[in-house]
Amino acid sequence: MTPSWRKPAGMLGILLLITLWCVAIVSLSTIVGSWQWLGQLAFYLVTGLIWIAPLKPVLLWMETGR
């Protein structure tokens, strides 16, 4: 069985997604920093979890090619 190119490409894509997501969230930190602590908590909780949503299709593509 020959190794698939999808796994390395998918891993690089996931790393790129995480990097871009972190840059986007950090760039908003000056705005979010002026919010009250409860708003900051909600923002960082949601943005800390929402990046996981695009991973399922990428992982499926890596494993099956669909």
mmCIF file of C-alpha atoms in Angstrom:
data_model
loop_
_atom_site.group_PDB
_atom_site.id
_atom_site.type_symbol
_atom_site.label_atom_id
_atom_site.label_comp_id
_atom_site.label_asym_id
_atom_site.label_seq_id
_atom_site.Cartn_x
_atom_site.Cartn_y
_atom_site.Cartn_z
ATOM 1 C CA MET A 1 0.000 0.000 0.000
ATOM 2 C CA THR A 2 1.422 3.386 -0.999
ATOM 3 C CA PRO A 3 1.113 6.345 1.334
ATOM 4 C CA SER A 4 -1.405 8.995 0.383
ATOM 5 C CA TRP A 5 -0.431 12.628 -0.194
ATOM 6 C CA ARG A 6 -3.692 13.665 1.496
ATOM 7 C CA LYS A 7 -2.456 13.169 5.051
ATOM 8 C CA PRO A 8 0.551 15.517 4.837
ATOM 9 C CA ALA A 9 -1.504 18.042 2.833
ATOM 10 C CA GLY A 10 -4.331 17.831 5.368
ATOM 11 C CA MET A 11 -1.966 18.262 8.300
ATOM 12 C CA LEU A 12 -0.464 21.357 6.703
ATOM 13 C CA GLY A 13 -3.950 22.662 5.996
ATOM 14 C CA ILE A 14 -4.975 22.147 9.617
ATOM 15 C CA LEU A 15 -1.853 23.933 10.848
ATOM 16 C CA LEU A 16 -2.563 26.799 8.447
ATOM 17 C CA LEU A 17 -6.171 26.992 9.670
ATOM 18 C CA ILE A 18 -5.076 27.128 13.305
ATOM 19 C CA THR A 19 -2.433 29.763 12.562
ATOM 20 C CA LEU A 20 -4.843 31.998 10.646
ATOM 21 C CA TRP A 21 -7.503 31.559 13.327
ATOM 22 C CA CYS A 22 -5.045 32.544 16.070
ATOM 23 C CA VAL A 23 -3.907 35.620 14.140
ATOM 24 C CA ALA A 24 -7.530 36.675 13.609
ATOM 25 C CA ILE A 25 -8.447 36.258 17.275
ATOM 26 C CA VAL A 26 -5.303 37.984 18.530
ATOM 27 C CA SER A 27 -5.935 40.913 16.191
ATOM 28 C CA LEU A 28 -9.303 41.380 17.885
ATOM 29 C CA SER A 29 -7.795 41.332 21.385
ATOM 30 C CA THR A 30 -7.579 45.130 21.616
ATOM 31 C CA ILE A 31 -11.315 45.409 21.008
ATOM 32 C CA VAL A 32 -12.244 42.468 23.213
ATOM 33 C CA GLY A 33 -9.911 43.711 25.951
ATOM 34 C CA SER A 34 -12.179 46.690 26.562
ATOM 35 C CA TRP A 35 -15.202 44.457 27.228
ATOM 36 C CA GLN A 36 -16.265 43.339 30.669
ATOM 37 C CA TRP A 37 -14.848 40.033 31.855
ATOM 38 C CA LEU A 38 -18.029 38.058 31.183
ATOM 39 C CA GLY A 39 -18.103 39.206 27.560
ATOM 40 C CA GLN A 40 -14.426 38.351 27.187
ATOM 41 C CA LEU A 41 -15.031 34.927 28.700
ATOM 42 C CA ALA A 42 -17.885 34.222 26.279
ATOM 43 C CA PHE A 43 -15.892 35.457 23.276
ATOM 44 C CA TYR A 44 -12.794 33.419 24.028
ATOM 45 C CA LEU A 45 -14.833 30.349 24.953
ATOM 46 C CA VAL A 46 -16.761 30.435 21.665
ATOM 47 C CA THR A 47 -13.769 31.276 19.487
ATOM 48 C CA GLY A 48 -11.681 28.694 21.328
ATOM 49 C CA LEU A 49 -14.128 25.955 20.371
ATOM 50 C CA ILE A 50 -15.496 27.032 16.978
ATOM 51 C CA TRP A 51 -12.248 26.358 15.096
ATOM 52 C CA ILE A 52 -12.880 22.645 15.605
ATOM 53 C CA ALA A 53 -15.935 22.667 13.278
ATOM 54 C CA PRO A 54 -14.009 22.666 9.950
ATOM 55 C CA LEU A 55 -11.771 19.832 11.104
ATOM 56 C CA LYS A 56 -14.294 17.027 10.556
ATOM 57 C CA PRO A 57 -14.548 17.509 6.764
ATOM 58 C CA VAL A 58 -10.769 17.899 6.470
ATOM 59 C CA LEU A 59 -10.140 14.737 8.480
ATOM 60 C CA LEU A 60 -12.741 12.870 6.432
ATOM 61 C CA TRP A 61 -11.062 14.024 3.220
ATOM 62 C CA MET A 62 -7.678 12.973 4.549
ATOM 63 C CA GLU A 63 -8.897 9.465 5.325
ATOM 64 C CA THR A 64 -11.290 8.745 2.471
ATOM 65 C CA GLY A 65 -10.637 11.268 -0.285
ATOM 66 C CA ARG A 66 -14.225 12.546 -0.328
#
